[in-house]
Short mmCIF file of C-alpha atoms (C1' of nucleotides) in Angstrom, two decimals:
data_model
loop_
_atom_site.label_atom_id
_atom_site.label_comp_id
_atom_site.label_asym_id
_atom_site.label_seq_id
_atom_site.Cartn_x
_atom_site.Cartn_y
_atom_site.Cartn_z
CA MET A 15 -12.77 10.20 -7.65
CA ARG A 16 -10.19 12.56 -6.50
CA ILE A 17 -13.17 15.15 -5.03
CA SER A 18 -13.43 18.07 -6.26
CA THR A 19 -14.64 21.67 -5.50
CA LYS A 20 -18.19 20.62 -5.86
CA GLY A 21 -18.91 17.37 -4.25
CA ARG A 22 -17.05 18.69 -1.21
CA TYR A 23 -19.66 22.09 -1.59
CA ALA A 24 -22.80 19.68 -1.78
CA LEU A 25 -22.03 17.94 1.22
CA ARG A 26 -20.87 21.01 3.24
CA VAL A 27 -24.71 22.67 2.61
CA LEU A 28 -26.21 19.49 2.91
CA VAL A 29 -24.80 19.78 6.56
CA ASP A 30 -25.26 23.53 6.87
CA LEU A 31 -29.05 22.83 5.62
CA ALA A 32 -29.18 19.28 7.61
CA GLU A 33 -28.41 22.27 10.88
CA HIS A 34 -30.65 24.79 10.52
CA GLN A 35 -33.72 22.49 8.85
CA ALA A 36 -35.87 24.54 11.42
CA ASP A 37 -35.56 27.76 9.50
CA ASP A 38 -37.12 26.03 6.95
CA PHE A 39 -36.17 27.40 3.62
CA VAL A 40 -32.82 28.68 3.64
CA PRO A 41 -32.33 31.31 1.18
CA LEU A 42 -28.34 30.44 -1.56
CA LYS A 43 -27.24 34.08 -0.55
CA VAL A 44 -27.28 33.18 2.94
CA ILE A 45 -25.68 29.84 2.66
CA ALA A 46 -23.06 31.11 0.49
CA THR A 47 -22.46 33.61 2.80
CA ARG A 48 -21.94 31.35 5.78
CA GLN A 49 -19.81 28.19 4.04
CA GLN A 50 -17.76 31.12 2.13
CA ILE A 51 -18.63 29.66 -1.15
CA SER A 52 -18.86 31.58 -4.85
CA GLU A 53 -23.07 32.63 -4.94
CA LYS A 54 -23.72 31.66 -8.70
CA TYR A 55 -21.25 29.01 -8.68
CA LEU A 56 -23.44 27.15 -5.93
CA GLU A 57 -25.94 27.76 -7.89
CA SER A 58 -24.81 25.18 -10.56
CA ILE A 59 -24.04 22.90 -7.49
CA LEU A 60 -27.48 23.62 -5.97
CA LYS A 61 -29.22 23.02 -9.29
CA VAL A 62 -28.09 18.92 -9.51
CA LEU A 63 -29.29 17.94 -6.29
CA VAL A 64 -32.42 19.69 -6.69
CA ARG A 65 -32.72 17.53 -10.08
CA ASN A 66 -31.88 14.76 -8.08
CA LYS A 67 -34.86 15.23 -5.84
CA ILE A 68 -32.03 15.65 -2.90
CA LEU A 69 -33.30 18.98 -2.24
CA THR A 70 -36.93 21.08 -2.61
CA GLY A 71 -36.02 24.55 -4.14
CA ARG A 72 -39.09 26.87 -3.30
CA ARG A 73 -39.13 30.53 -6.10
CA GLY A 74 -39.73 34.18 -4.61
CA LYS A 75 -39.97 35.95 -1.19
CA GLY A 76 -39.81 33.52 1.19
CA GLY A 77 -37.75 31.18 -0.97
CA GLY A 78 -34.85 28.83 -0.51
CA TYR A 79 -33.85 25.59 -0.15
CA ARG A 80 -35.03 22.55 2.02
CA LEU A 81 -33.59 19.05 2.19
CA THR A 82 -36.58 16.03 1.42
CA LYS A 83 -35.28 14.01 3.83
CA PRO A 84 -33.58 13.97 6.97
CA PRO A 85 -29.91 13.13 7.81
CA GLU A 86 -29.17 10.21 8.51
CA GLN A 87 -30.91 9.05 4.73
CA TYR A 88 -28.32 10.79 2.93
CA THR A 89 -25.41 8.65 1.89
CA VAL A 90 -21.62 10.52 1.55
CA GLY A 91 -22.00 8.06 -1.32
CA SER A 92 -24.79 9.16 -3.56
CA ILE A 93 -24.07 13.15 -3.01
CA LEU A 94 -20.33 12.25 -3.96
CA ARG A 95 -21.68 9.69 -7.11
CA LEU A 96 -24.37 12.41 -8.14
CA THR A 97 -21.96 15.57 -8.21
CA GLU A 98 -18.96 14.12 -9.16
CA GLY A 99 -20.05 12.48 -11.74
CA ASP A 100 -18.34 8.67 -10.70
CA LEU A 101 -16.38 8.02 -7.96
CA ALA A 102 -13.28 5.53 -10.04
CA PRO A 103 -10.14 5.60 -8.94
CA VAL A 104 -8.94 4.87 -12.70
CA ALA A 105 -10.28 6.04 -15.90
CA CYS A 106 -10.57 1.73 -16.48
CA LEU A 107 -13.68 1.81 -14.10
CA ASP A 108 -15.56 4.53 -16.07
CA GLN A 109 -19.23 3.55 -16.76
CA GLY A 110 -19.35 3.32 -20.23
CA ALA A 111 -15.69 3.25 -19.75
CA ASP A 112 -14.10 1.85 -23.24
CA ASN A 113 -12.84 -1.45 -21.97
CA CYS A 114 -9.29 -2.38 -23.26
CA PRO A 115 -8.14 -5.36 -24.95
CA ARG A 116 -5.88 -6.20 -22.79
CA THR A 117 -8.17 -6.18 -20.23
CA ALA A 118 -8.86 -10.11 -20.01
CA ASN A 119 -5.20 -10.18 -18.80
CA CYS A 120 -4.19 -6.63 -16.89
CA ARG A 121 -2.25 -7.94 -13.89
CA THR A 122 -3.91 -4.49 -12.69
CA LEU A 123 -7.35 -4.50 -12.54
CA PRO A 124 -8.63 -6.52 -10.23
CA MET A 125 -6.34 -4.09 -7.73
CA TRP A 126 -8.90 -1.07 -9.67
CA ARG A 127 -11.94 -3.22 -9.08
CA LYS A 128 -10.89 -4.00 -4.91
CA LEU A 129 -10.28 -0.13 -4.80
CA ASP A 130 -13.19 0.95 -6.29
CA GLU A 131 -15.25 -1.24 -3.84
CA LEU A 132 -12.91 -0.35 -0.38
CA VAL A 133 -13.58 3.81 -1.30
CA ASN A 134 -17.21 3.23 -2.42
CA ASN A 135 -18.14 0.84 0.89
CA TYR A 136 -16.35 3.41 2.00
CA LEU A 137 -17.97 6.42 1.56
CA ASP A 138 -21.44 4.78 1.69
CA SER A 139 -21.09 3.99 5.54
CA ILE A 140 -21.32 7.52 6.34
CA THR A 141 -24.07 9.68 5.90
CA ILE A 142 -24.97 13.69 6.13
CA ALA A 143 -26.10 12.32 10.45
CA ASP A 144 -22.79 11.22 10.57
CA LEU A 145 -21.13 14.27 9.56
CA MET A 146 -23.44 16.52 11.77
CA GLU A 147 -21.79 14.49 14.78
CA SER A 148 -18.53 14.49 13.43
CA PRO A 149 -15.98 16.62 16.61
CA PRO A 150 -14.29 19.46 15.26
CA ALA A 151 -11.05 18.64 15.46
CA LYS A 152 -8.58 20.24 17.54
CA MET B 9 -5.90 10.88 -6.16
CA ARG B 10 -7.17 10.00 -9.26
CA ILE B 11 -4.98 7.54 -10.43
CA SER B 12 -3.41 9.06 -14.27
CA THR B 13 -1.68 7.00 -16.84
CA LYS B 14 1.11 8.19 -15.38
CA GLY B 15 1.24 6.07 -12.35
CA ARG B 16 -1.05 2.95 -13.96
CA TYR B 17 1.61 2.97 -16.71
CA ALA B 18 4.24 3.03 -14.42
CA LEU B 19 3.03 -0.46 -12.33
CA ARG B 20 2.15 -1.87 -15.46
CA VAL B 21 5.50 -1.47 -16.41
CA LEU B 22 6.83 -2.83 -13.51
CA VAL B 23 5.60 -5.53 -13.82
CA ASP B 24 6.31 -5.81 -16.99
CA LEU B 25 10.45 -5.61 -15.98
CA ALA B 26 9.57 -8.44 -12.99
CA GLU B 27 8.78 -11.13 -14.87
CA HIS B 28 11.64 -10.22 -17.38
CA GLN B 29 13.96 -9.67 -14.40
CA ALA B 30 16.10 -13.05 -16.94
CA ASP B 31 16.88 -10.02 -19.78
CA ASP B 32 18.57 -8.03 -17.63
CA PHE B 33 18.90 -4.31 -19.74
CA VAL B 34 15.37 -4.58 -21.49
CA PRO B 35 15.27 -1.43 -23.97
CA LEU B 36 12.47 1.54 -23.71
CA LYS B 37 11.27 -0.17 -27.24
CA VAL B 38 10.95 -3.24 -25.77
CA ILE B 39 8.72 -2.80 -23.11
CA ALA B 40 6.07 0.38 -24.83
CA THR B 41 5.89 -2.10 -28.16
CA ARG B 42 4.85 -5.27 -25.22
CA GLN B 43 2.39 -2.79 -23.12
CA GLN B 44 1.52 -0.51 -25.85
CA ILE B 45 2.33 3.07 -24.67
CA SER B 46 3.96 5.62 -26.80
CA GLU B 47 7.47 5.04 -26.56
CA LYS B 48 8.19 8.66 -25.64
CA TYR B 49 5.33 9.45 -22.77
CA LEU B 50 7.07 5.79 -21.26
CA GLU B 51 10.08 8.17 -21.10
CA SER B 52 9.21 10.72 -19.14
CA ILE B 53 7.78 8.32 -16.95
CA LEU B 54 9.97 6.28 -16.99
CA LYS B 55 12.41 9.11 -15.80
CA VAL B 56 10.89 9.62 -12.62
CA LEU B 57 11.56 6.09 -11.32
CA VAL B 58 15.49 6.46 -12.19
CA ARG B 59 15.54 9.48 -10.80
CA ASN B 60 13.88 7.90 -7.56
CA LYS B 61 16.28 4.63 -7.87
CA ILE B 62 13.42 2.62 -8.52
CA LEU B 63 15.19 1.71 -12.12
CA THR B 64 18.78 1.57 -13.39
CA GLY B 65 19.14 2.73 -16.78
CA ARG B 66 22.20 1.79 -18.35
CA ARG B 67 22.96 3.79 -21.91
CA GLY B 68 24.21 2.66 -25.09
CA LYS B 69 24.16 -0.25 -27.17
CA GLY B 70 22.70 -3.14 -24.85
CA GLY B 71 21.56 -1.12 -22.60
CA GLY B 72 17.84 -0.80 -21.23
CA TYR B 73 16.17 -0.02 -17.99
CA ARG B 74 16.61 -2.60 -14.89
CA LEU B 75 14.49 -2.80 -11.39
CA THR B 76 16.71 -2.41 -8.51
CA LYS B 77 15.15 -4.74 -5.71
CA PRO B 78 13.21 -7.74 -6.02
CA PRO B 79 9.82 -7.20 -7.47
CA GLU B 80 8.32 -7.88 -3.83
CA GLN B 81 10.43 -4.77 -2.00
CA TYR B 82 7.93 -3.23 -3.65
CA THR B 83 4.46 -1.29 -2.42
CA VAL B 84 2.21 0.01 -5.16
CA GLY B 85 1.47 2.82 -2.51
CA SER B 86 4.97 4.49 -2.90
CA ILE B 87 5.36 4.12 -6.74
CA LEU B 88 2.23 6.11 -7.39
CA ARG B 89 2.52 9.03 -4.71
CA LEU B 90 6.22 9.07 -7.32
CA THR B 91 4.03 9.41 -10.16
CA GLU B 92 1.13 10.98 -8.85
CA GLY B 93 2.58 13.30 -6.70
CA ASP B 94 -0.40 13.14 -3.85
CA LEU B 95 -2.96 10.01 -3.93
CA ALA B 96 -5.08 12.84 -1.45
CA PRO B 97 -8.41 12.06 -2.15
CA VAL B 98 -9.01 16.34 -1.51
CA ALA B 99 -6.91 19.22 -2.58
CA CYS B 100 -7.24 20.13 1.22
CA LEU B 101 -4.81 17.35 1.87
CA ASP B 102 -2.45 18.17 -0.92
CA GLN B 103 1.48 18.69 0.50
CA GLY B 104 1.96 22.09 1.16
CA ALA B 105 -2.02 22.81 0.81
CA ASP B 106 -2.85 25.93 2.40
CA ASN B 107 -4.79 24.95 5.29
CA CYS B 108 -7.81 27.03 4.88
CA PRO B 109 -9.03 28.40 7.86
CA ARG B 110 -12.48 26.63 8.64
CA THR B 111 -10.00 23.77 8.78
CA ALA B 112 -10.53 23.51 12.71
CA ASN B 113 -14.03 23.18 12.51
CA CYS B 114 -15.14 21.42 9.34
CA ARG B 115 -17.32 19.08 8.83
CA THR B 116 -15.84 16.82 6.34
CA LEU B 117 -11.83 17.09 7.15
CA PRO B 118 -11.82 13.45 9.51
CA MET B 119 -13.89 11.45 6.78
CA TRP B 120 -11.18 12.51 4.40
CA ARG B 121 -8.38 11.84 6.46
CA LYS B 122 -10.06 8.71 7.12
CA LEU B 123 -11.05 8.41 3.17
CA ASP B 124 -6.66 9.14 2.58
CA GLU B 125 -5.23 6.56 4.94
CA LEU B 126 -8.01 3.26 4.11
CA VAL B 127 -6.96 4.05 0.39
CA ASN B 128 -2.70 4.29 1.48
CA ASN B 129 -3.13 1.50 3.97
CA TYR B 130 -4.79 -0.30 0.89
CA LEU B 131 -1.96 0.32 -1.76
CA ASP B 132 0.25 0.18 1.18
CA SER B 133 -0.27 -3.61 1.19
CA ILE B 134 -0.10 -4.55 -2.59
CA THR B 135 3.46 -5.31 -3.55
CA ILE B 136 4.79 -5.67 -7.41
CA ALA B 137 5.14 -9.56 -6.69
CA ASP B 138 1.49 -9.37 -5.87
CA LEU B 139 0.47 -8.10 -8.84
CA MET B 140 2.60 -10.59 -10.93
CA GLU B 141 0.52 -13.24 -9.64
CA SER B 142 -2.32 -11.63 -9.99
CA PRO B 143 -4.93 -14.57 -11.52
CA PRO B 144 -6.13 -12.83 -15.26
CA ALA B 145 -9.71 -11.94 -14.91
CA LYS B 146 -12.35 -14.54 -16.95
"C1'" DT C 14 -50.66 45.22 -8.58
"C1'" DA C 15 -46.16 46.77 -7.92
"C1'" DA C 16 -42.31 46.00 -6.18
"C1'" DT C 17 -39.00 42.47 -4.43
"C1'" DT C 18 -36.63 38.31 -3.78
"C1'" DA C 19 -34.73 34.31 -5.01
"C1'" DA C 20 -35.01 30.35 -7.90
"C1'" DC C 21 -33.66 28.68 -12.59
"C1'" DC C 22 -31.56 29.01 -17.25
"C1'" DT C 23 -28.65 29.42 -20.77
"C1'" DA C 24 -23.92 30.70 -22.38
"C1'" DC C 25 -18.95 31.73 -21.82
"C1'" DT C 26 -14.04 32.46 -19.48
"C1'" DA C 27 -9.41 31.92 -17.70
"C1'" DT C 28 -6.71 28.00 -15.56
"C1'" DC C 29 -4.61 23.90 -14.85
"C1'" DC C 30 -3.45 19.79 -15.74
"C1'" DC C 31 -3.42 15.26 -18.36
"C1'" DA C 32 -1.72 13.16 -22.99
"C1'" DA C 33 1.42 13.44 -26.21
"C1'" DT C 34 4.91 14.54 -29.37
"C1'" DA C 35 9.26 16.67 -31.35
"C1'" DT C 36 14.09 17.66 -31.20
"C1'" DG C 37 17.60 17.52 -30.27
"C1'" DT C 38 21.95 15.04 -26.81
"C1'" DT C 39 25.50 12.44 -24.61
"C1'" DT C 40 27.01 7.30 -23.34
"C1'" DA C 41 28.87 2.99 -24.21
"C1'" DT C 42 28.70 -1.16 -27.06
"C1'" DA C 43 30.18 -3.51 -31.23
"C1'" DT D 12 33.39 4.49 -35.91
"C1'" DA D 13 28.91 3.57 -36.77
"C1'" DT D 14 24.59 2.17 -34.11
"C1'" DA D 15 22.01 1.44 -30.17
"C1'" DA D 16 19.79 3.86 -26.44
"C1'" DA D 17 19.26 6.56 -22.18
"C1'" DC D 18 18.81 10.98 -21.18
"C1'" DA D 19 17.06 15.53 -21.85
"C1'" DT D 20 14.10 20.12 -23.06
"C1'" DA D 21 10.67 22.15 -25.25
"C1'" DT D 22 5.75 22.45 -27.16
"C1'" DT D 23 0.82 21.20 -27.86
"C1'" DG D 24 -4.00 20.06 -28.16
"C1'" DG D 25 -7.92 18.84 -25.49
"C1'" DG D 26 -10.24 18.18 -21.75
"C1'" DA D 27 -12.27 19.05 -16.67
"C1'" DT D 28 -12.37 22.29 -12.93
"C1'" DA D 29 -13.99 26.88 -10.83
"C1'" DG D 30 -15.77 30.59 -11.71
"C1'" DT D 31 -17.92 34.65 -14.32
"C1'" DA D 32 -22.29 37.19 -16.57
"C1'" DG D 33 -26.48 38.16 -17.98
"C1'" DG D 34 -31.26 37.00 -17.59
"C1'" DT D 35 -36.17 34.85 -16.80
"C1'" DT D 36 -39.60 32.91 -14.39
"C1'" DA D 37 -42.43 32.97 -10.11
"C1'" DA D 38 -44.25 33.42 -5.67
"C1'" DT D 39 -44.39 37.57 -1.74
"C1'" DT D 40 -45.63 41.57 0.46
"C1'" DA D 41 -46.93 46.00 0.44
#
DNA sequence: TAATTAACCTACTATCCCAATATGTTTATA
DNA sequence: TATAAACATATTGGGATAGTAGGTTAATTA
């Protein structure tokens, strides 16, 4: 991490869908307009979410997207790890990172690990339902 | 943030200099060799640290770099904010970010703010002296 | 069954940032 | 005065981000 538009948009879409669960399937066009996000770009993001069973897509007239689970069952962390690939604060901690020869006596690595843990724990403690309840800042 | 080599290298150099305080001025070449970092690239990083009075540079034969303060007076956070420019987890929180019109009722902004606070507080709680004492991971 | 709607799929592009390199200039010491 | 070393400026290659563009498949509904 740093969280890019991909992750930020994904979260906003999930909150949007959660707030419109009554509408059954919501078309991409509607979400994009409501959230002011480019349709085509959003499409590429939702594709990932569908592939990972976060959303279901229904084709054809009357189709659109829908959550597969209730909002409180999605953690922010799990969504971001999907769209961002990795939340590690340094390259050294990326999955499949070639562990450098200095790992054994690196003075800073323990700190990065703790930071990584801190961030992930925080983001895993928040659900989409929490974001819905989040009071608008004044 | 995500922390790039710039910030990671800067921290490693400061720890290195802290561990060799007795040597007075340490030439770039020596640090670069010891830390296995490209000389020229490291130079550009140290320039920032000198400009911000983190280090003093002395020119000419017998010159090099030296800490301006004892190691326990540098927080990791302050160093990273210098070299990385900003530690904000999302662009929305960057300094001088054009605050988007949805700020007022953005469902996710409060979360990003808390995350930002969490990260900065953690990194500000660690000093270069702490990193020196950090036991090598086995 | 034909028109329409909307998801799905593949490929391409402009821009920015990271990480580094290259070349030179100034300053101090021995 | 030769040498060592910081300081300065410009350029480059690569990869990721943030999108565009155009076409294909599937489900409604008139």
